[in-house]
């Protein structure tokens, strides 16, 4: 049944569509937009940051109780190892820190992925479940930043 | 879906593109010519993707929003060719008297597709737009009015005049063929 005098024209136009190169151009734009998006920290990174804060806070309290005023700071080439990243800001990085300290910790290897560092096999033995990290903490015991470190060769 | 595509979600873009590219292509082809239709589609979707962060879209339906952007693209392209009738001359055209279309439906059906297509192409731009949106894209008059930014009565009158002009063109064409 013919509903409109333009039905034949509509049927004839049914094949009309944009050329494949138009779609390819637009897809490239979509991918570029995805690549340009600022990476948001996944919740696991925030959880690790919170765990670090608790751990470091507890360490600070225990050390102060033991009569030591300062937290251990990596010293010397062996202690420092080789930083593999710059310091990456943590959740409390915007809070005023006052005097800060650096402590070295072993953190789960999954922490790398949480910071978007998926292929850093050079952080130590690939079989190891942990990697070394230097963490900047404030006097309040909150972690401000973290960097990953390759252990010094022995 | 629109916001997801703007954020770089390729699946959302695929859905959006598959749903609307044909109708926008066709609108572009009738308004600017087949050779420009690819550009109309590309410019429309690029504009949509690059409007991320804007909060004024879309108030209407997604299709209406996309056609609104496509219309801006069409207006720009027509302006380059010196045709500003979608914005400036429309009121003058709307004031003109028009003949009554006689036996329009039968006349259009009797013509070849190419003759009808050519007759649509020869319509003044505002009338062509009314035919393309209401007859070919089958938009409700209210949606077409919102898109064309004119009262719904103007859409009806443009359609009426467009049909009359099409009828006269097709009659002339048929007469030529018989002669």
Coordinates of C-alpha atoms in Angstrom, one line a residue, chain A:
Chain A
X1 CA 0.0 0.0 0.0
X2 CA 1.4 3.4 -1.0
X3 CA 1.3 5.9 1.8
X4 CA 3.1 8.8 0.3
X5 CA 3.7 10.0 -3.2
X6 CA 7.4 10.1 -2.2
X7 CA 7.5 6.4 -1.3
X8 CA 9.3 5.4 -4.5
X9 CA 11.9 8.2 -3.9
X10 CA 12.4 7.0 -0.3
X11 CA 12.9 3.5 -1.5
X12 CA 15.3 4.6 -4.1
X13 CA 17.3 6.6 -1.5
X14 CA 17.5 3.7 1.0
X15 CA 21.0 2.9 -0.1
X16 CA 22.3 6.4 0.5
X17 CA 24.9 6.6 3.2
X18 CA 28.2 8.3 4.0
X19 CA 31.4 7.0 2.5
X20 CA 33.5 4.7 4.7
X21 CA 36.3 7.3 4.9
X22 CA 33.9 9.6 6.8
X23 CA 33.3 6.9 9.5
X24 CA 37.1 6.2 9.6
X25 CA 37.8 9.9 10.2
X26 CA 35.2 10.2 12.9
X27 CA 36.5 7.0 14.6
X28 CA 39.9 8.5 14.6
X29 CA 38.5 11.5 16.4
X30 CA 36.7 9.4 19.0
X31 CA 40.0 7.5 19.7
X32 CA 41.9 10.7 19.9
X33 CA 39.4 12.0 22.4
X34 CA 39.7 8.8 24.5
X35 CA 43.5 9.1 24.4
X36 CA 43.4 12.8 25.5
X37 CA 41.1 12.2 28.5
X38 CA 43.0 12.8 31.8
X39 CA 43.5 9.5 33.5
X40 CA 41.5 9.2 36.6
X41 CA 42.8 7.2 39.5
X42 CA 41.1 3.9 39.8
X43 CA 39.6 3.1 43.2
X44 CA 42.4 0.5 43.8
X45 CA 45.0 3.3 43.7
X46 CA 43.0 5.3 46.2
X47 CA 42.7 2.2 48.4
X48 CA 46.5 1.6 48.2
X49 CA 47.1 5.2 49.0
X50 CA 44.9 4.9 52.1
X51 CA 46.6 1.7 53.1
X52 CA 50.0 3.4 52.8
X53 CA 48.7 6.3 54.9
X54 CA 47.6 3.9 57.6
X55 CA 50.8 1.9 57.5
X56 CA 53.0 4.9 57.6
X57 CA 51.0 6.5 60.3
X58 CA 51.3 3.4 62.4
X59 CA 55.0 3.2 61.7
X60 CA 55.5 6.8 62.7
X61 CA 53.6 6.3 66.0
X62 CA 55.6 3.2 66.8
X63 CA 58.9 4.8 66.1
X64 CA 58.1 7.9 68.1
X65 CA 57.1 5.6 71.0
X66 CA 60.4 3.9 70.7
X67 CA 62.2 7.2 71.2
X68 CA 63.2 7.8 67.6
X69 CA 62.1 11.2 66.3
X70 CA 62.6 10.6 62.6
X71 CA 61.5 7.9 60.2
X72 CA 64.2 6.1 58.3
X73 CA 65.2 7.9 55.1
X74 CA 66.8 6.0 52.3
X75 CA 70.5 6.8 52.2
X76 CA 73.4 5.9 49.9
X77 CA 73.2 4.4 46.4
X78 CA 72.2 0.9 47.8
X79 CA 69.5 2.3 49.9
X80 CA 68.2 4.6 47.2
X81 CA 68.3 2.1 44.4
X82 CA 67.3 3.6 41.1
X83 CA 64.0 5.6 40.9
X84 CA 62.0 4.4 38.0
X85 CA 59.3 7.1 38.2
X86 CA 59.0 10.6 39.6
X87 CA 57.0 11.1 42.7
X88 CA 53.3 10.4 41.9
X89 CA 50.9 12.5 44.0
X90 CA 48.6 10.6 46.4
X91 CA 45.2 11.4 47.7
X92 CA 46.5 13.8 50.4
X93 CA 49.0 15.6 48.2
X94 CA 47.1 18.8 48.4
X95 CA 47.1 18.9 52.2
X96 CA 49.9 21.0 53.7
X97 CA 52.5 18.6 54.8
X98 CA 55.0 20.6 56.8
X99 CA 58.2 18.7 57.3
X100 CA 58.2 15.5 55.2
X101 CA 60.0 12.2 55.3
X102 CA 60.7 9.5 52.8
X103 CA 60.3 5.9 53.8
X104 CA 60.9 2.9 51.7
X105 CA 58.3 0.2 51.6
X106 CA 57.5 -3.0 49.7
X107 CA 54.1 -2.6 48.1
X108 CA 52.0 -5.1 46.2
X109 CA 53.0 -5.3 42.5
X110 CA 49.4 -4.6 41.7
X111 CA 50.1 -1.0 42.9
X112 CA 52.0 -0.5 39.6
X113 CA 48.9 -1.2 37.6
X114 CA 46.9 1.1 39.8
X115 CA 49.1 4.0 38.8
X116 CA 48.9 3.0 35.1
X117 CA 52.3 1.5 35.1
X118 CA 51.5 -1.8 33.5
X119 CA 54.8 -3.0 32.0
X120 CA 57.5 -2.0 34.5
X121 CA 59.2 -5.4 34.7
X122 CA 62.4 -3.6 35.7
X123 CA 61.1 -2.9 39.2
X124 CA 62.6 -6.2 40.4
X125 CA 62.1 -9.8 40.0
X126 CA 59.1 -10.4 37.9
X127 CA 58.2 -13.3 40.1
X128 CA 58.0 -11.1 43.1
X129 CA 54.6 -10.1 44.3
X130 CA 56.0 -6.9 45.7
X131 CA 57.9 -3.9 44.4
X132 CA 59.9 -1.2 46.2
X133 CA 58.5 2.3 46.7
X134 CA 59.6 5.5 48.3
X135 CA 56.8 7.3 50.0
X136 CA 56.8 10.9 51.1
X137 CA 54.8 11.4 54.3
X138 CA 54.1 14.4 56.3
X139 CA 54.4 14.9 60.1
X140 CA 50.7 14.0 60.3
X141 CA 51.5 10.5 59.0
X142 CA 49.6 11.0 55.7
X143 CA 51.3 9.8 52.5
X144 CA 51.7 12.6 50.0
X145 CA 53.5 11.0 47.1
X146 CA 55.1 7.7 46.0
X147 CA 57.7 6.7 43.5
X148 CA 58.7 3.2 42.5
X149 CA 62.3 2.1 42.8
X150 CA 64.4 -0.6 41.2
X151 CA 66.4 -2.4 44.0
X152 CA 70.1 -1.8 43.9
X153 CA 72.0 -4.7 42.3
X154 CA 74.0 -6.8 44.8

